[in-house]
Amino acid sequence: MKVISGIYKGRKLKFIKDKEIRPSKDIVREAIFDTLRGWIVNKKVLEIFAGSGILGIEAISHGAKKVTFIEKERRCIEVIKENIENLKIEKKSEIIKGDCEYEIEKLENMKYDLIIGDPPYNFPISKLERIMGKIVKLNILKKNGIMVIEHEIKKEIPELESYEVIKRKKYGKTGLTYLRRIK
């Protein structure tokens, strides 16, 4: 797997080969960062369900100021650390180990411009709704900030109070939903 674009374009990244862990496909990452190109520069990013950290690393490659990665699997965290060290982006990265449903609560006083996540396809939509609800309740996404959720096309991402859906895209079995905080 390689970084798709930005200043680290073409750099190889490690990932875990496991049927339960599905890194974002190149076409999906390219679509996300084509949409965010330019806007993401100097922004603070939160990647939930980080896996190998590829979405957050792409964000840094496109000029994000800082990325916080939340991941609960120890072996994934080791891969994220290795990828960060190989790219020498430690100063722009922070890793939080734990279940994002609970770790998000610890970020109440933080403010992010972009929250991006790629939960496992078998992840219960009810749990994702709770996590998204906590993001709203804790007010951790800045006004006009964007949340991008990658999901199985069969699952509909819920609309949120104070957010508007600004874009929905399909790429085979993968869907992308972009929400903007309006209040």
PDB file of C-alpha atoms in Angstrom:
ATOM      1  CA  MET A   1       0.000   0.000   0.000  1.00  0.00           C
ATOM      2  CA  LYS A   2       1.258   3.481  -0.871  1.00  0.00           C
ATOM      3  CA  VAL A   3       0.375   7.080  -0.110  1.00  0.00           C
ATOM      4  CA  ILE A   4      -1.839   8.186  -3.017  1.00  0.00           C
ATOM      5  CA  SER A   5      -0.955  11.871  -3.301  1.00  0.00           C
ATOM      6  CA  GLY A   6       0.492  14.901  -1.582  1.00  0.00           C
ATOM      7  CA  ILE A   7       4.072  15.369  -0.403  1.00  0.00           C
ATOM      8  CA  TYR A   8       4.470  11.690   0.555  1.00  0.00           C
ATOM      9  CA  LYS A   9       2.987  10.387  -2.703  1.00  0.00           C
ATOM     10  CA  GLY A  10       4.327   6.956  -3.584  1.00  0.00           C
ATOM     11  CA  ARG A  11       5.797   6.233  -0.144  1.00  0.00           C
ATOM     12  CA  LYS A  12       5.126   2.670   0.963  1.00  0.00           C
ATOM     13  CA  LEU A  13       3.092   2.011   4.079  1.00  0.00           C
ATOM     14  CA  LYS A  14       2.740  -1.112   6.147  1.00  0.00           C
ATOM     15  CA  PHE A  15      -0.657  -2.604   6.812  1.00  0.00           C
ATOM     16  CA  ILE A  16      -2.045  -5.725   8.407  1.00  0.00           C
ATOM     17  CA  LYS A  17      -3.160  -8.483   6.064  1.00  0.00           C
ATOM     18  CA  ASP A  18      -6.256  -9.766   7.808  1.00  0.00           C
ATOM     19  CA  LYS A  19      -9.803 -10.285   6.529  1.00  0.00           C
ATOM     20  CA  GLU A  20     -11.141  -8.347   9.530  1.00  0.00           C
ATOM     21  CA  ILE A  21      -8.981  -5.283   8.756  1.00  0.00           C
ATOM     22  CA  ARG A  22      -9.784  -3.632   5.458  1.00  0.00           C
ATOM     23  CA  PRO A  23      -7.647  -0.633   4.497  1.00  0.00           C
ATOM     24  CA  SER A  24      -9.359   2.072   2.457  1.00  0.00           C
ATOM     25  CA  LYS A  25      -8.995   1.393  -1.253  1.00  0.00           C
ATOM     26  CA  ASP A  26      -6.865   3.701  -3.379  1.00  0.00           C
ATOM     27  CA  ILE A  27      -9.863   5.013  -5.355  1.00  0.00           C
ATOM     28  CA  VAL A  28     -11.700   5.865  -2.129  1.00  0.00           C
ATOM     29  CA  ARG A  29      -8.709   7.653  -0.568  1.00  0.00           C
ATOM     30  CA  GLU A  30      -8.145   9.526  -3.804  1.00  0.00           C
ATOM     31  CA  ALA A  31     -11.790  10.637  -3.857  1.00  0.00           C
ATOM     32  CA  ILE A  32     -11.671  11.820  -0.240  1.00  0.00           C
ATOM     33  CA  PHE A  33      -8.518  13.868  -0.681  1.00  0.00           C
ATOM     34  CA  ASP A  34      -9.521  15.248  -4.082  1.00  0.00           C
ATOM     35  CA  THR A  35     -12.603  16.624  -2.314  1.00  0.00           C
ATOM     36  CA  LEU A  36     -10.556  18.026   0.603  1.00  0.00           C
ATOM     37  CA  ARG A  37      -7.524  19.219  -1.417  1.00  0.00           C
ATOM     38  CA  GLY A  38      -6.475  22.714  -0.401  1.00  0.00           C
ATOM     39  CA  TRP A  39      -9.083  22.941   2.378  1.00  0.00           C
ATOM     40  CA  ILE A  40      -7.168  20.487   4.599  1.00  0.00           C
ATOM     41  CA  VAL A  41      -3.966  22.557   4.794  1.00  0.00           C
ATOM     42  CA  ASN A  42      -3.122  23.492   8.417  1.00  0.00           C
ATOM     43  CA  LYS A  43      -6.185  21.685   9.765  1.00  0.00           C
ATOM     44  CA  LYS A  44      -6.423  19.468  12.865  1.00  0.00           C
ATOM     45  CA  VAL A  45      -7.675  15.992  12.027  1.00  0.00           C
ATOM     46  CA  LEU A  46      -9.096  13.135  14.086  1.00  0.00           C
ATOM     47  CA  GLU A  47      -9.010   9.668  12.523  1.00  0.00           C
ATOM     48  CA  ILE A  48     -11.317   7.222  14.278  1.00  0.00           C
ATOM     49  CA  PHE A  49     -11.053   3.471  13.623  1.00  0.00           C
ATOM     50  CA  ALA A  50      -7.528   4.263  12.408  1.00  0.00           C
ATOM     51  CA  GLY A  51      -6.418   0.740  11.402  1.00  0.00           C
ATOM     52  CA  SER A  52      -3.070   1.310   9.647  1.00  0.00           C
ATOM     53  CA  GLY A  53      -3.500   5.100   9.883  1.00  0.00           C
ATOM     54  CA  ILE A  54      -3.632   5.536   6.121  1.00  0.00           C
ATOM     55  CA  LEU A  55      -6.382   8.186   6.095  1.00  0.00           C
ATOM     56  CA  GLY A  56      -4.604  10.320   8.698  1.00  0.00           C
ATOM     57  CA  ILE A  57      -1.273   9.888   6.907  1.00  0.00           C
ATOM     58  CA  GLU A  58      -2.905  10.976   3.632  1.00  0.00           C
ATOM     59  CA  ALA A  59      -4.218  14.033   5.509  1.00  0.00           C
ATOM     60  CA  ILE A  60      -0.682  14.912   6.653  1.00  0.00           C
ATOM     61  CA  SER A  61       0.579  14.325   3.117  1.00  0.00           C
ATOM     62  CA  HIS A  62      -1.947  16.950   1.994  1.00  0.00           C
ATOM     63  CA  GLY A  63      -0.839  19.519   4.572  1.00  0.00           C
ATOM     64  CA  ALA A  64      -2.825  18.791   7.744  1.00  0.00           C
ATOM     65  CA  LYS A  65      -1.168  20.383  10.768  1.00  0.00           C
ATOM     66  CA  LYS A  66      -1.838  17.528  13.222  1.00  0.00           C
ATOM     67  CA  VAL A  67      -3.583  14.156  13.187  1.00  0.00           C
ATOM     68  CA  THR A  68      -4.853  12.255  16.209  1.00  0.00           C
ATOM     69  CA  PHE A  69      -5.328   8.540  15.518  1.00  0.00           C
ATOM     70  CA  ILE A  70      -7.699   6.453  17.671  1.00  0.00           C
ATOM     71  CA  GLU A  71      -7.302   2.692  17.399  1.00  0.00           C
ATOM     72  CA  LYS A  72      -7.952  -0.134  19.851  1.00  0.00           C
ATOM     73  CA  GLU A  73      -6.027  -3.025  18.259  1.00  0.00           C
ATOM     74  CA  ARG A  74      -2.448  -3.247  19.575  1.00  0.00           C
ATOM     75  CA  ARG A  75      -1.068  -4.695  16.335  1.00  0.00           C
ATOM     76  CA  CYS A  76      -2.653  -1.843  14.338  1.00  0.00           C
ATOM     77  CA  ILE A  77      -1.114   0.717  16.689  1.00  0.00           C
ATOM     78  CA  GLU A  78       2.310  -0.819  16.088  1.00  0.00           C
ATOM     79  CA  VAL A  79       1.777  -0.452  12.325  1.00  0.00           C
ATOM     80  CA  ILE A  80       0.646   3.171  12.723  1.00  0.00           C
ATOM     81  CA  LYS A  81       3.741   3.928  14.823  1.00  0.00           C
ATOM     82  CA  GLU A  82       6.013   2.299  12.252  1.00  0.00           C
ATOM     83  CA  ASN A  83       4.404   4.210   9.376  1.00  0.00           C
ATOM     84  CA  ILE A  84       4.694   7.494  11.276  1.00  0.00           C
ATOM     85  CA  GLU A  85       8.345   6.849  12.114  1.00  0.00           C
ATOM     86  CA  ASN A  86       9.197   5.835   8.537  1.00  0.00           C
ATOM     87  CA  LEU A  87       7.721   9.094   7.224  1.00  0.00           C
ATOM     88  CA  LYS A  88       9.255  11.104  10.101  1.00  0.00           C
ATOM     89  CA  ILE A  89       5.928  12.744  10.955  1.00  0.00           C
ATOM     90  CA  GLU A  90       5.976  12.124  14.708  1.00  0.00           C
ATOM     91  CA  LYS A  91       5.539  15.835  15.509  1.00  0.00           C
ATOM     92  CA  LYS A  92       2.330  15.925  13.479  1.00  0.00           C
ATOM     93  CA  SER A  93       0.908  12.717  14.953  1.00  0.00           C
ATOM     94  CA  GLU A  94      -0.686  11.536  18.178  1.00  0.00           C
ATOM     95  CA  ILE A  95      -1.941   7.999  18.806  1.00  0.00           C
ATOM     96  CA  ILE A  96      -4.639   7.173  21.332  1.00  0.00           C
ATOM     97  CA  LYS A  97      -5.082   3.486  22.181  1.00  0.00           C
ATOM     98  CA  GLY A  98      -8.609   2.435  22.940  1.00  0.00           C
ATOM     99  CA  ASP A  99     -12.164   2.035  21.724  1.00  0.00           C
ATOM    100  CA  CYS A 100     -13.164   5.278  20.022  1.00  0.00           C
ATOM    101  CA  GLU A 101     -16.625   5.172  21.624  1.00  0.00           C
ATOM    102  CA  TYR A 102     -14.963   5.800  24.991  1.00  0.00           C
ATOM    103  CA  GLU A 103     -11.806   7.636  23.936  1.00  0.00           C
ATOM    104  CA  ILE A 104     -13.853  10.339  22.183  1.00  0.00           C
ATOM    105  CA  GLU A 105     -15.231  11.348  25.587  1.00  0.00           C
ATOM    106  CA  LYS A 106     -11.687  12.303  26.644  1.00  0.00           C
ATOM    107  CA  LEU A 107     -11.454  14.766  23.733  1.00  0.00           C
ATOM    108  CA  GLU A 108     -14.219  17.057  24.994  1.00  0.00           C
ATOM    109  CA  ASN A 109     -11.929  20.083  25.192  1.00  0.00           C
ATOM    110  CA  MET A 110     -10.317  19.438  21.799  1.00  0.00           C
ATOM    111  CA  LYS A 111     -11.473  20.982  18.529  1.00  0.00           C
ATOM    112  CA  TYR A 112     -10.922  19.343  15.146  1.00  0.00           C
ATOM    113  CA  ASP A 113     -11.487  20.647  11.637  1.00  0.00           C
ATOM    114  CA  LEU A 114     -11.891  17.176  10.137  1.00  0.00           C
ATOM    115  CA  ILE A 115     -13.016  13.874  11.606  1.00  0.00           C
ATOM    116  CA  ILE A 116     -12.497  10.924   9.333  1.00  0.00           C
ATOM    117  CA  GLY A 117     -13.350   7.309   9.951  1.00  0.00           C
ATOM    118  CA  ASP A 118     -13.489   3.925   8.326  1.00  0.00           C
ATOM    119  CA  PRO A 119     -15.189   1.528  10.755  1.00  0.00           C
ATOM    120  CA  PRO A 120     -15.190  -2.178   9.940  1.00  0.00           C
ATOM    121  CA  TYR A 121     -18.027  -3.131   7.593  1.00  0.00           C
ATOM    122  CA  ASN A 122     -19.467  -5.442  10.254  1.00  0.00           C
ATOM    123  CA  PHE A 123     -19.458  -2.608  12.822  1.00  0.00           C
ATOM    124  CA  PRO A 124     -23.000  -2.144  14.199  1.00  0.00           C
ATOM    125  CA  ILE A 125     -24.657   0.996  12.821  1.00  0.00           C
ATOM    126  CA  SER A 126     -26.237   1.596  16.251  1.00  0.00           C
ATOM    127  CA  LYS A 127     -22.776   1.855  17.823  1.00  0.00           C
ATOM    128  CA  LEU A 128     -21.602   4.173  15.030  1.00  0.00           C
ATOM    129  CA  GLU A 129     -24.677   6.353  15.676  1.00  0.00           C
ATOM    130  CA  ARG A 130     -23.711   6.540  19.385  1.00  0.00           C
ATOM    131  CA  ILE A 131     -20.153   7.573  18.491  1.00  0.00           C
ATOM    132  CA  MET A 132     -21.369  10.209  16.051  1.00  0.00           C
ATOM    133  CA  GLY A 133     -23.842  11.402  18.678  1.00  0.00           C
ATOM    134  CA  LYS A 134     -20.995  11.837  21.164  1.00  0.00           C
ATOM    135  CA  ILE A 135     -19.050  13.864  18.595  1.00  0.00           C
ATOM    136  CA  VAL A 136     -22.058  16.188  18.341  1.00  0.00           C
ATOM    137  CA  LYS A 137     -22.714  16.315  22.105  1.00  0.00           C
ATOM    138  CA  LEU A 138     -19.069  16.952  23.016  1.00  0.00           C
ATOM    139  CA  ASN A 139     -18.762  19.608  20.312  1.00  0.00           C
ATOM    140  CA  ILE A 140     -15.320  18.388  19.163  1.00  0.00           C
ATOM    141  CA  LEU A 141     -15.798  19.262  15.488  1.00  0.00           C
ATOM    142  CA  LYS A 142     -15.433  22.985  14.791  1.00  0.00           C
ATOM    143  CA  LYS A 143     -18.205  24.956  13.097  1.00  0.00           C
ATOM    144  CA  ASN A 144     -17.909  24.366   9.322  1.00  0.00           C
ATOM    145  CA  GLY A 145     -15.767  21.337  10.099  1.00  0.00           C
ATOM    146  CA  ILE A 146     -16.248  18.198   8.041  1.00  0.00           C
ATOM    147  CA  MET A 147     -16.826  14.594   9.047  1.00  0.00           C
ATOM    148  CA  VAL A 148     -16.167  11.900   6.423  1.00  0.00           C
ATOM    149  CA  ILE A 149     -17.338   8.357   7.114  1.00  0.00           C
ATOM    150  CA  GLU A 150     -16.434   5.428   4.871  1.00  0.00           C
ATOM    151  CA  HIS A 151     -19.025   2.665   5.093  1.00  0.00           C
ATOM    152  CA  GLU A 152     -20.564  -0.324   3.429  1.00  0.00           C
ATOM    153  CA  ILE A 153     -22.963   0.987   0.786  1.00  0.00           C
ATOM    154  CA  LYS A 154     -25.861  -0.962   2.335  1.00  0.00           C
ATOM    155  CA  LYS A 155     -25.555   1.035   5.568  1.00  0.00           C
ATOM    156  CA  GLU A 156     -27.002   4.519   5.655  1.00  0.00           C
ATOM    157  CA  ILE A 157     -25.050   7.021   7.750  1.00  0.00           C
ATOM    158  CA  PRO A 158     -27.478   8.907  10.000  1.00  0.00           C
ATOM    159  CA  GLU A 159     -28.103  12.609   9.643  1.00  0.00           C
ATOM    160  CA  LEU A 160     -27.075  14.557  12.720  1.00  0.00           C
ATOM    161  CA  GLU A 161     -28.504  17.564  14.491  1.00  0.00           C
ATOM    162  CA  SER A 162     -26.515  20.716  13.571  1.00  0.00           C
ATOM    163  CA  TYR A 163     -24.903  18.920  10.589  1.00  0.00           C
ATOM    164  CA  GLU A 164     -25.770  18.791   6.912  1.00  0.00           C
ATOM    165  CA  VAL A 165     -24.943  15.982   4.510  1.00  0.00           C
ATOM    166  CA  ILE A 166     -22.923  17.709   1.799  1.00  0.00           C
ATOM    167  CA  LYS A 167     -22.001  14.724  -0.323  1.00  0.00           C
ATOM    168  CA  ARG A 168     -22.647  11.001  -0.707  1.00  0.00           C
ATOM    169  CA  LYS A 169     -20.572   8.922  -3.128  1.00  0.00           C
ATOM    170  CA  LYS A 170     -20.455   5.238  -4.067  1.00  0.00           C
ATOM    171  CA  TYR A 171     -17.406   3.230  -5.101  1.00  0.00           C
ATOM    172  CA  GLY A 172     -18.454  -0.380  -5.651  1.00  0.00           C
ATOM    173  CA  LYS A 173     -19.499  -1.729  -2.230  1.00  0.00           C
ATOM    174  CA  THR A 174     -18.056   1.312  -0.461  1.00  0.00           C
ATOM    175  CA  GLY A 175     -19.916   4.489   0.359  1.00  0.00           C
ATOM    176  CA  LEU A 176     -18.582   7.856   1.510  1.00  0.00           C
ATOM    177  CA  THR A 177     -20.744  10.288   3.438  1.00  0.00           C
ATOM    178  CA  TYR A 178     -19.520  13.849   4.032  1.00  0.00           C
ATOM    179  CA  LEU A 179     -21.201  15.922   6.745  1.00  0.00           C
ATOM    180  CA  ARG A 180     -20.527  19.575   7.618  1.00  0.00           C
ATOM    181  CA  ARG A 181     -21.200  21.079  11.010  1.00  0.00           C
ATOM    182  CA  ILE A 182     -23.435  24.109  10.436  1.00  0.00           C
ATOM    183  CA  LYS A 183     -24.127  25.282  14.034  1.00  0.00           C
TER     184      LYS A 183
END
